[in-house]
């Protein structure tokens, strides 16, 4: 896209390390960013994501949607022109086979506490 400057982004992992920074076209989707993170995930970090569905990207306190572009997901407040945007990566813990979502039995396990 002519006239659109690349956006420099780094991804902050839960241990404080980063992936990047790298420059991305503003039309890059969040899903594509997640695929990049998955392919560049540090092998020495335990509990890494298995699929892009295991990842959530957060920018300025907002969870980014897969179908949105980087340009749509930007929050310009506080950005320094030519600066690097830091997005936080959250990995959903893996579900074991025993933790499959419950159907009708979930009613019985609800807390009945009342806070006064």
mmCIF file of C-alpha atoms in Angstrom:
data_model
loop_
_atom_site.group_PDB
_atom_site.id
_atom_site.type_symbol
_atom_site.label_atom_id
_atom_site.label_comp_id
_atom_site.label_asym_id
_atom_site.label_seq_id
_atom_site.Cartn_x
_atom_site.Cartn_y
_atom_site.Cartn_z
ATOM 1 C CA UNK A 1 0.000 0.000 0.000
ATOM 2 C CA UNK A 2 1.589 3.222 -1.144
ATOM 3 C CA UNK A 3 1.987 5.966 1.431
ATOM 4 C CA UNK A 4 1.629 3.656 4.415
ATOM 5 C CA UNK A 5 4.674 3.429 6.638
ATOM 6 C CA UNK A 6 5.561 0.019 8.073
ATOM 7 C CA UNK A 7 4.687 -0.358 11.751
ATOM 8 C CA UNK A 8 7.456 -1.564 14.050
ATOM 9 C CA UNK A 9 6.200 -4.053 16.629
ATOM 10 C CA UNK A 10 7.770 -6.245 19.285
ATOM 11 C CA UNK A 11 5.971 -8.953 21.214
ATOM 12 C CA UNK A 12 6.543 -9.170 24.979
ATOM 13 C CA UNK A 13 6.299 -12.690 26.378
ATOM 14 C CA UNK A 14 5.269 -13.610 29.925
ATOM 15 C CA UNK A 15 8.889 -14.122 31.044
ATOM 16 C CA UNK A 16 9.793 -10.561 29.985
ATOM 17 C CA UNK A 17 11.660 -11.560 26.829
ATOM 18 C CA UNK A 18 10.716 -10.168 23.431
ATOM 19 C CA UNK A 19 10.185 -11.411 19.910
ATOM 20 C CA UNK A 20 11.247 -8.648 17.561
ATOM 21 C CA UNK A 21 11.093 -5.791 16.945
ATOM 22 C CA UNK A 22 10.164 -6.242 13.294
ATOM 23 C CA UNK A 23 8.428 -4.009 10.773
ATOM 24 C CA UNK A 24 5.023 -5.027 9.446
ATOM 25 C CA UNK A 25 2.775 -3.623 6.755
ATOM 26 C CA UNK A 26 -0.284 -1.890 8.268
ATOM 27 C CA UNK A 27 -2.531 -4.319 6.352
ATOM 28 C CA UNK A 28 -1.060 -7.338 8.207
ATOM 29 C CA UNK A 29 -3.775 -9.175 10.134
ATOM 30 C CA UNK A 30 -3.575 -10.046 13.815
ATOM 31 C CA UNK A 31 -3.872 -13.720 12.795
ATOM 32 C CA UNK A 32 -0.763 -13.334 10.633
ATOM 33 C CA UNK A 33 1.092 -11.742 13.575
ATOM 34 C CA UNK A 34 0.112 -14.714 15.755
ATOM 35 C CA UNK A 35 1.445 -17.116 13.101
ATOM 36 C CA UNK A 36 4.749 -15.200 13.170
ATOM 37 C CA UNK A 37 4.894 -15.437 16.974
ATOM 38 C CA UNK A 38 4.153 -19.168 16.852
ATOM 39 C CA UNK A 39 6.934 -19.781 14.312
ATOM 40 C CA UNK A 40 9.463 -17.694 16.283
ATOM 41 C CA UNK A 41 8.514 -18.923 19.777
ATOM 42 C CA UNK A 42 11.678 -19.539 21.874
ATOM 43 C CA UNK A 43 12.198 -23.285 22.231
ATOM 44 C CA UNK A 44 13.708 -22.900 25.696
ATOM 45 C CA UNK A 45 10.465 -21.489 27.105
ATOM 46 C CA UNK A 46 8.242 -24.203 28.552
ATOM 47 C CA UNK A 47 4.504 -24.302 28.000
ATOM 48 C CA UNK A 48 4.645 -22.791 24.525
ATOM 49 C CA UNK A 49 1.537 -22.392 22.391
ATOM 50 C CA UNK A 50 0.562 -25.248 20.081
ATOM 51 C CA UNK A 51 -1.695 -23.249 17.745
ATOM 52 C CA UNK A 52 -2.569 -19.617 17.072
ATOM 53 C CA UNK A 53 -5.801 -20.243 19.017
ATOM 54 C CA UNK A 54 -3.644 -20.564 22.152
ATOM 55 C CA UNK A 55 -2.384 -16.974 21.727
ATOM 56 C CA UNK A 56 -3.944 -13.655 22.648
ATOM 57 C CA UNK A 57 -2.352 -10.346 21.644
ATOM 58 C CA UNK A 58 -2.927 -7.324 23.851
ATOM 59 C CA UNK A 59 -2.225 -3.751 22.812
ATOM 60 C CA UNK A 60 -2.941 -0.880 25.224
ATOM 61 C CA UNK A 61 -5.167 -3.107 27.354
ATOM 62 C CA UNK A 62 -7.271 -4.396 24.443
ATOM 63 C CA UNK A 63 -7.374 -7.988 23.215
ATOM 64 C CA UNK A 64 -6.883 -7.858 19.460
ATOM 65 C CA UNK A 65 -9.213 -9.719 17.112
ATOM 66 C CA UNK A 66 -7.744 -12.117 14.528
ATOM 67 C CA UNK A 67 -9.589 -10.617 11.558
ATOM 68 C CA UNK A 68 -8.482 -7.021 12.251
ATOM 69 C CA UNK A 69 -5.442 -5.474 10.599
ATOM 70 C CA UNK A 70 -2.504 -3.971 12.402
ATOM 71 C CA UNK A 71 -3.623 -0.490 11.307
ATOM 72 C CA UNK A 72 -7.112 -1.093 12.758
ATOM 73 C CA UNK A 73 -5.659 -2.452 15.997
ATOM 74 C CA UNK A 74 -3.283 0.434 16.703
ATOM 75 C CA UNK A 75 -3.884 2.748 19.601
ATOM 76 C CA UNK A 76 -2.119 5.971 18.594
ATOM 77 C CA UNK A 77 -2.275 7.536 22.081
ATOM 78 C CA UNK A 78 1.186 7.538 23.614
ATOM 79 C CA UNK A 79 2.947 6.323 20.487
ATOM 80 C CA UNK A 80 6.169 8.064 19.558
ATOM 81 C CA UNK A 81 6.531 8.638 15.805
ATOM 82 C CA UNK A 82 9.003 6.058 14.549
ATOM 83 C CA UNK A 83 8.824 4.230 17.892
ATOM 84 C CA UNK A 84 8.294 0.552 18.545
ATOM 85 C CA UNK A 85 4.847 -0.696 19.619
ATOM 86 C CA UNK A 86 4.992 -3.361 22.328
ATOM 87 C CA UNK A 87 2.199 -5.925 22.232
ATOM 88 C CA UNK A 88 1.827 -8.384 25.070
ATOM 89 C CA UNK A 89 1.401 -12.079 24.319
ATOM 90 C CA UNK A 90 -0.763 -14.250 26.562
ATOM 91 C CA UNK A 91 -0.703 -18.019 26.132
ATOM 92 C CA UNK A 92 -3.804 -19.964 27.058
ATOM 93 C CA UNK A 93 -2.804 -22.914 29.251
ATOM 94 C CA UNK A 94 -3.227 -26.268 27.510
ATOM 95 C CA UNK A 95 -6.398 -28.180 28.351
ATOM 96 C CA UNK A 96 -6.004 -31.775 29.353
ATOM 97 C CA UNK A 97 -8.480 -34.358 28.118
ATOM 98 C CA UNK A 98 -10.067 -34.374 31.582
ATOM 99 C CA UNK A 99 -10.877 -30.660 31.378
ATOM 100 C CA UNK A 100 -13.336 -30.761 28.501
ATOM 101 C CA UNK A 101 -16.098 -28.179 28.794
ATOM 102 C CA UNK A 102 -19.040 -29.359 30.819
ATOM 103 C CA UNK A 103 -22.536 -29.391 29.450
ATOM 104 C CA UNK A 104 -25.534 -29.419 31.791
ATOM 105 C CA UNK A 105 -23.519 -30.428 34.864
ATOM 106 C CA UNK A 106 -22.027 -26.918 35.116
ATOM 107 C CA UNK A 107 -25.133 -25.742 37.002
ATOM 108 C CA UNK A 108 -24.239 -27.940 39.943
ATOM 109 C CA UNK A 109 -20.721 -26.611 40.385
ATOM 110 C CA UNK A 110 -21.614 -22.932 40.642
ATOM 111 C CA UNK A 111 -20.764 -21.082 43.819
ATOM 112 C CA UNK A 112 -23.759 -20.103 45.899
ATOM 113 C CA UNK A 113 -21.880 -17.537 47.990
ATOM 114 C CA UNK A 114 -23.486 -14.186 48.635
ATOM 115 C CA UNK A 115 -21.405 -11.107 49.429
ATOM 116 C CA UNK A 116 -23.161 -8.684 51.741
#
